[in-house]
CSV table of C-alpha atoms and ligand atoms in Angstrom, one decimal:
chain,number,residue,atom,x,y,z
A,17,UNK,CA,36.0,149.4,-54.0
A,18,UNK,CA,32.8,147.8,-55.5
A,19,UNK,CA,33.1,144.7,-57.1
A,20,UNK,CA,29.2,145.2,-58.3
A,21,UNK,CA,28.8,145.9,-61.9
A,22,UNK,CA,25.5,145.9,-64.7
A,23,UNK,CA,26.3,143.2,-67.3
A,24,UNK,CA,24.1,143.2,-70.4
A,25,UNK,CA,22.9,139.6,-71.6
A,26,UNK,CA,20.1,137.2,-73.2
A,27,UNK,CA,18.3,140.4,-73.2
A,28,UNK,CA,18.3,140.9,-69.3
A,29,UNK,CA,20.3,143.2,-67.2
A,30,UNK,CA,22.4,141.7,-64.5
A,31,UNK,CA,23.7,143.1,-61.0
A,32,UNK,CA,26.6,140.8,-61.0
A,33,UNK,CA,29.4,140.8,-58.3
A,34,UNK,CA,32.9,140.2,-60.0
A,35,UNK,CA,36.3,140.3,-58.3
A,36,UNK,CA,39.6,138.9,-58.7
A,37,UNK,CA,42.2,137.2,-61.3
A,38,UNK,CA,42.6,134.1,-62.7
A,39,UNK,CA,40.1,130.2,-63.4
A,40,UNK,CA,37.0,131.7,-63.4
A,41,UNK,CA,34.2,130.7,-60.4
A,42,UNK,CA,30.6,131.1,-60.9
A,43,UNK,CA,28.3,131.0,-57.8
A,44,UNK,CA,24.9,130.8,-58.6
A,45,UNK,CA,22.3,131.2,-55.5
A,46,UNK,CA,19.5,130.0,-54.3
A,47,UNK,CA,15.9,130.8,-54.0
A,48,UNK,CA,14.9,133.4,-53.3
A,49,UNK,CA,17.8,135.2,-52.5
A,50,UNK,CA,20.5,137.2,-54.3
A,51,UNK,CA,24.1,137.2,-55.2
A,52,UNK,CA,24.5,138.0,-51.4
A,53,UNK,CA,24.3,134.5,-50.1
A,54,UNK,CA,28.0,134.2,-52.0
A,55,UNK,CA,30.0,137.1,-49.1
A,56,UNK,CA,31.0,134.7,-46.7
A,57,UNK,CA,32.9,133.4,-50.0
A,58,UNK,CA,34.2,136.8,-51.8
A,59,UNK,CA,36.9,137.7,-50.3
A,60,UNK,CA,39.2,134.7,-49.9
A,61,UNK,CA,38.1,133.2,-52.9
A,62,UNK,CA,38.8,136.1,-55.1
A,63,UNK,CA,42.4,135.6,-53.6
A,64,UNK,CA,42.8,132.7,-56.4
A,65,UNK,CA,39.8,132.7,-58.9
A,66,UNK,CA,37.7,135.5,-61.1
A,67,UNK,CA,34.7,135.1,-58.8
A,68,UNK,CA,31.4,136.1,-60.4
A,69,UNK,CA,28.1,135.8,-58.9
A,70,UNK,CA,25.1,137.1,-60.4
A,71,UNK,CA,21.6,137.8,-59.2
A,72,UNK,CA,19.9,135.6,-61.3
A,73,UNK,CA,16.8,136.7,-63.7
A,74,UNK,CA,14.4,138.7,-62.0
A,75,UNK,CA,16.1,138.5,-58.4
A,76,UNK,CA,18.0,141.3,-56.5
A,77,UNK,CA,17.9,144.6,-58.2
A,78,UNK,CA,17.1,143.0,-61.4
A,79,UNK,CA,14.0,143.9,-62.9
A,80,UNK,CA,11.1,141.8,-61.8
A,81,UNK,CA,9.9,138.7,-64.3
A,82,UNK,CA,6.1,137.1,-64.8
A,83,UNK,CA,5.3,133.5,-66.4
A,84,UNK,CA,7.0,130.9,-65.6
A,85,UNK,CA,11.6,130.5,-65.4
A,86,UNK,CA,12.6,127.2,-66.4
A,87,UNK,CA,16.1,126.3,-65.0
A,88,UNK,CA,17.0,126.1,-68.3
A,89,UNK,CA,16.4,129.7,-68.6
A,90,UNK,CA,18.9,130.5,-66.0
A,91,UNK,CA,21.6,128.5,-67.7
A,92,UNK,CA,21.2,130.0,-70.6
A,93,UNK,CA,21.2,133.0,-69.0
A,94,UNK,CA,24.9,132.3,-67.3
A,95,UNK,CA,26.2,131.3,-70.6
A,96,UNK,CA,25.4,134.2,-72.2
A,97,UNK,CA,26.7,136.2,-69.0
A,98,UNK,CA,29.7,134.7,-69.4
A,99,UNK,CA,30.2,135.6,-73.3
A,100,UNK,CA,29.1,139.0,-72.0
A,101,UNK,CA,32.3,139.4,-69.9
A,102,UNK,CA,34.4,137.6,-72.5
A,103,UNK,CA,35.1,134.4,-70.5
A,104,UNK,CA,35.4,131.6,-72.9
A,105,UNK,CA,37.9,129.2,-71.1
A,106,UNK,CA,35.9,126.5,-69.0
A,107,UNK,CA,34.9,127.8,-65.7
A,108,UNK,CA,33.7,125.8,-62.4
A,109,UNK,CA,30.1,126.3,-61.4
A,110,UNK,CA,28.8,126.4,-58.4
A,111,UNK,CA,25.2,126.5,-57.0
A,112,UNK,CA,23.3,126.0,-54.0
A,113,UNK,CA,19.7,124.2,-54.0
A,114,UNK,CA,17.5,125.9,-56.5
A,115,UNK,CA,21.5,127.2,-58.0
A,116,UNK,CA,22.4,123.4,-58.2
A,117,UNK,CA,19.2,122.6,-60.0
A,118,UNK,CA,20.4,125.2,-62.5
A,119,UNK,CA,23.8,123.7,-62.1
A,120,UNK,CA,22.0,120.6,-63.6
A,121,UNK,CA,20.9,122.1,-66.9
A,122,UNK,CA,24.0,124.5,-67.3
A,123,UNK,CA,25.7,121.2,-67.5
A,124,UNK,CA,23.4,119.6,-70.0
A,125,UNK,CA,23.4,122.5,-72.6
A,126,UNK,CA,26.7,123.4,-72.3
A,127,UNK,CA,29.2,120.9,-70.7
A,128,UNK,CA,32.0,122.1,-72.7
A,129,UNK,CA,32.1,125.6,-71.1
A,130,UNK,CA,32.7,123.3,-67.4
A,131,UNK,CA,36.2,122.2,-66.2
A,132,UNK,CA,34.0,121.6,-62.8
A,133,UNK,CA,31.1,121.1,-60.4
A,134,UNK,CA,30.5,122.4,-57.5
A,135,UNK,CA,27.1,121.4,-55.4
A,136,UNK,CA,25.9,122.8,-52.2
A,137,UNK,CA,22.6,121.6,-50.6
A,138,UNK,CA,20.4,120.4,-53.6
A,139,UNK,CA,19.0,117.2,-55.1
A,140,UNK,CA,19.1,115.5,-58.2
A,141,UNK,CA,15.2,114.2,-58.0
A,142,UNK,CA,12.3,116.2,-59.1
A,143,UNK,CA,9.5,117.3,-57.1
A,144,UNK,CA,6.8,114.8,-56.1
A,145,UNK,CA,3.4,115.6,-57.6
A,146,UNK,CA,2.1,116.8,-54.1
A,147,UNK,CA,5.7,119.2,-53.9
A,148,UNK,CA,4.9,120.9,-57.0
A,149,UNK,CA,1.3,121.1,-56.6
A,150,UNK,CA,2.4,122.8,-53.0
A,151,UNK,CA,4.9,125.1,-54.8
A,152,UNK,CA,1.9,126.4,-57.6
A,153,UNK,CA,-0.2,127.1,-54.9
A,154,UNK,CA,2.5,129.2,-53.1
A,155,UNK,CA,3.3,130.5,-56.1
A,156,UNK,CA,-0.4,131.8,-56.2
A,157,UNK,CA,-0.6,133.1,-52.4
A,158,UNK,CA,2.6,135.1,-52.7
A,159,UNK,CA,1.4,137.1,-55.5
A,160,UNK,CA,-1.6,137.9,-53.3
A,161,UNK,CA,0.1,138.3,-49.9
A,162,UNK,CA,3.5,138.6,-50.3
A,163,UNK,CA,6.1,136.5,-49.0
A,164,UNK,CA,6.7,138.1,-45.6
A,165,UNK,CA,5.1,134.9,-43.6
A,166,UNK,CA,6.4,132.1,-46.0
A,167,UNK,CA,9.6,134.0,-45.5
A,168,UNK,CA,9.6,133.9,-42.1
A,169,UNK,CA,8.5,130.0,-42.3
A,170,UNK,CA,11.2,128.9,-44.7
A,171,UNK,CA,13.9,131.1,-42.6
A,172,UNK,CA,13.3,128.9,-39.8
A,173,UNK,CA,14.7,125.7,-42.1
A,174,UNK,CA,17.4,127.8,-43.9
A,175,UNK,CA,19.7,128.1,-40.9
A,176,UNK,CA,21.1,125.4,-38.7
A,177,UNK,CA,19.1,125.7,-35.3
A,178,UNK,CA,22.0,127.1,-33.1
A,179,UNK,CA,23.0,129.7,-36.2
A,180,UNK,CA,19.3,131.3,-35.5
A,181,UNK,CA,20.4,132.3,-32.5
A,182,UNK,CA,24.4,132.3,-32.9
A,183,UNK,CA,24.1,134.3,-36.2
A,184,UNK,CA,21.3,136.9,-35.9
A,185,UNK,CA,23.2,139.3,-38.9
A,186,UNK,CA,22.9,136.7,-41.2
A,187,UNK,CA,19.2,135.7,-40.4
A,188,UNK,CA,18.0,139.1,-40.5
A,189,UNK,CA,19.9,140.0,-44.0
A,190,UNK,CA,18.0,136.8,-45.3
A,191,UNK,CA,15.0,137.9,-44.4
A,192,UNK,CA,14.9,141.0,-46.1
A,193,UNK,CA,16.1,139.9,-48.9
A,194,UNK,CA,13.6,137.0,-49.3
A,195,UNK,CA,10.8,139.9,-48.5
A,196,UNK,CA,12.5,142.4,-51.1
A,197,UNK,CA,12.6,139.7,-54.1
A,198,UNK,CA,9.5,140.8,-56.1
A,199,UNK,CA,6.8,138.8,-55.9
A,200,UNK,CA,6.4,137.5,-59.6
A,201,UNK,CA,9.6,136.6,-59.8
A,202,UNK,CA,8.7,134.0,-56.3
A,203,UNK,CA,6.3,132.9,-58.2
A,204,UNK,CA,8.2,132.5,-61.9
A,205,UNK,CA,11.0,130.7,-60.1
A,206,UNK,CA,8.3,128.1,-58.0
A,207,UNK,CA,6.4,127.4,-61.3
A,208,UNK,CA,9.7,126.1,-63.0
A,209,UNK,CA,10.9,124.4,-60.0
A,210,UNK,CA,7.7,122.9,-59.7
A,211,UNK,CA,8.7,121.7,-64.3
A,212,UNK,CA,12.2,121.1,-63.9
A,213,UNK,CA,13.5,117.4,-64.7
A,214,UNK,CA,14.5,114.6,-62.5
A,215,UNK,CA,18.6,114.0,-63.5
A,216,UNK,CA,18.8,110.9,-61.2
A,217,UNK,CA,19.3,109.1,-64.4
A,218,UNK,CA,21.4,110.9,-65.9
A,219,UNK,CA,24.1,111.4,-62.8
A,220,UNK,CA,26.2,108.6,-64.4
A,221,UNK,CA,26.9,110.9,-67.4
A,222,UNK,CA,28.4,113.7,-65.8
A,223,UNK,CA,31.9,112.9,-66.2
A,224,UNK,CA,33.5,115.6,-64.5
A,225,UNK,CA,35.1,116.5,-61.0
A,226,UNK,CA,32.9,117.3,-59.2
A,227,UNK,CA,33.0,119.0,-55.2
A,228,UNK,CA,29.2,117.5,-53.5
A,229,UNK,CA,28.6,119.9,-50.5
A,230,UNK,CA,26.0,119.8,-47.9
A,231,UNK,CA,25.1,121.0,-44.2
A,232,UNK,CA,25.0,118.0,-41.6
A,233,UNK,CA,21.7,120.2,-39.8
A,234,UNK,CA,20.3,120.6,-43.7
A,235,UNK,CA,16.6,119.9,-43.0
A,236,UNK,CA,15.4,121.0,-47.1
A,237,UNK,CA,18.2,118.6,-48.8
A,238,UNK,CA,19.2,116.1,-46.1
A,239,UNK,CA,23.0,114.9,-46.3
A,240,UNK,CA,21.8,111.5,-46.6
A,241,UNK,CA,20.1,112.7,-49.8
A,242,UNK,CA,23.2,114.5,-51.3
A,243,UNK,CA,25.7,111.3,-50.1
A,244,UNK,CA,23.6,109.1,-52.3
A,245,UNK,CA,23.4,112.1,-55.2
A,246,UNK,CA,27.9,112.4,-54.7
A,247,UNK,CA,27.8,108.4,-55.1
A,248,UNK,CA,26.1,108.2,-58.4
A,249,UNK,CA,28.4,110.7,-60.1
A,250,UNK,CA,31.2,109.0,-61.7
A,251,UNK,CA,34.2,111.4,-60.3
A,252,UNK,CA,32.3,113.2,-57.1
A,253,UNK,CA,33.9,114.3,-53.6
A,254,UNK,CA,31.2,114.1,-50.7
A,255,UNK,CA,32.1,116.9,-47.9
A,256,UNK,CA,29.4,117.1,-44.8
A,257,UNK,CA,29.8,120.4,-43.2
A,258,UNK,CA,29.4,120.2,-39.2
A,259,UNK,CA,27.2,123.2,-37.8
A,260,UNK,CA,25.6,124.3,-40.9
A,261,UNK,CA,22.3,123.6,-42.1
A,262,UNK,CA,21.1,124.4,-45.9
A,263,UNK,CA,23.1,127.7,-46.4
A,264,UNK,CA,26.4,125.8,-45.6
A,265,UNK,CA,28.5,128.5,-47.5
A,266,UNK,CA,27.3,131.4,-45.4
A,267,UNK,CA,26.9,129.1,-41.8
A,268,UNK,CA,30.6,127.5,-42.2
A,269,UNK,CA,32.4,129.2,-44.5
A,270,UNK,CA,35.9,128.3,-42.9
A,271,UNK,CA,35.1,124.9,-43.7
A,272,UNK,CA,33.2,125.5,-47.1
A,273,UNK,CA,36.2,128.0,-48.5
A,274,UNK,CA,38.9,125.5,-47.8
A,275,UNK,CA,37.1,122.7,-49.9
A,276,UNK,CA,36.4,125.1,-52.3
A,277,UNK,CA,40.3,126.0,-52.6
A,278,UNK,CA,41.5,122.7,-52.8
A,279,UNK,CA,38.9,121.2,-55.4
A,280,UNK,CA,39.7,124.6,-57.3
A,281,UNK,CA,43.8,123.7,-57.3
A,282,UNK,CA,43.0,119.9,-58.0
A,283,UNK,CA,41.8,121.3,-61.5
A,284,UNK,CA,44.4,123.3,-62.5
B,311,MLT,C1,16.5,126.8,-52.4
B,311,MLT,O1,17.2,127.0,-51.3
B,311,MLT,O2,16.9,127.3,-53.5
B,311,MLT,C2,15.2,126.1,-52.3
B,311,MLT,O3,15.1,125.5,-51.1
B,311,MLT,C3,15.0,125.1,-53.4
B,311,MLT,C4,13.7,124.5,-53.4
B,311,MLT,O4,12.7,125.1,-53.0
B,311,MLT,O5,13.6,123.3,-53.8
């Protein structure tokens, strides 16, 4: 059975995974990948929640995008997604790294929609001057070359060192789809990384539960990083996943799935 459906909303199509009964869990994924990075998590999650994953604007088999996509623009995106499929009770959210960012803004626009948060491997900071002047100009040599070699580069920090080797599958379906995702849409997403907001400040404000996640090898968003982000929210849970670097979900997904469960029955 295929749990993959087309979902009209904000004026985008969707590929959008969606399985199971009951509180509603939206993963949103990272860059530059696809709802994919979610199947370690399908099967036993949609055991006890309507999972739905998207592939965000202009990733997947979406239709490419040019310009510039604020994370702003992908939480508006999910909202509307979700009025698309008729979910209006308050859902949990979560997103890894460039998903968490997003996470961020869903929450600022429309807190009422969240009964929680869940964040895997991201920060609450903005990029340095010299990170997003670093992300423009990738932005610029990806449209020209492709993203075959940063692929290859930013594989070799995606995965815990020993789940190179121990978990070739996983590395290799990574790959292809970083080298699939079209090109502009690389380069969209990096320019509004390279604009989104620092919510340091404003960590104290998110009065909600939420789950803080992160891979104890995670070499892009240390855990030191996310244990400081977990102790400025007023109601956060801090979980370091052993063996698992900054794809936590799909390197330990034993360990990631039970957390997930439990935060998810501590809210009903
Ligand atoms: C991601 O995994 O989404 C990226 O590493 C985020 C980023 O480049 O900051």
């Amino acid at each position: 059975m295929t749990c993959l459906r087309q979902v009209s909303a904000n004026g985008h199509e969707f590929n959008c995974y969606d399985s199971g009964e009951g509180p509603t869990l939206l993963f949103v994924h990272g860059f530059p990948l696809d709802h994919t990075q979610w199947s370690a998590q399908f099967d036993e999650l949609s055991r006890v929640a309507r999972v739905i994953a998207p592939d965000l604007r202009g990733f997947g088999v979406n239709a490419a995008v040019e310009g510039t996509l604020q994370m702003s623009d992908f939480a508006d995106d999910l909202a509307a997604l979700l009025d698309a499929l008729d979910i209006s009770t308050p859902i949990t959210l979560c997103g890894l790294s460039m998903g968490g960012y997003i996470a961020w803004q869903f929450w600022d626009r429309y807190r009422e929609r969240l009964n929680g948060l869940i964040l895997c491997d991201t920060r609450a900071k903005n990029d340095t001057e010299a990170v997003a002047r670093g992300r423009l100009q990738l932005a610029e040599r990806v449209i020209r070359d492709g993203f075959q070699t940063a692929g290859e580069d930013m594989l070799k920090k995606l995965l815990a060192p020993e789940n190179q080797t121990e978990l070739p599958h996983v590395a290799a379906q990574l790959l292809t789809v970083m080298t699939t995702t079209h090109r502009t849409t690389i380069a969209a997403a990096l320019r509004g990384m390279a604009e989104r907001p620092d919510m340091t400040e404003r960590l104290g404000e998110i009065n909600l539960p939420v789950l803080v996640i992160c891979g104890s090898e995670d070499v892009i968003t240390p855990a030191e990083e996310m244990r400081q982000v977990a102790a400025a929210l007023p109601r956060a849970t801090y979980v370091e996943v052993p063996h698992a670097g900054h794809l936590s979900p799909l390197e330990n997904p034993g360990i990631v799935n039970g957390e997930i469960r439990a935060f998810l029955g501590s809210l009903s």
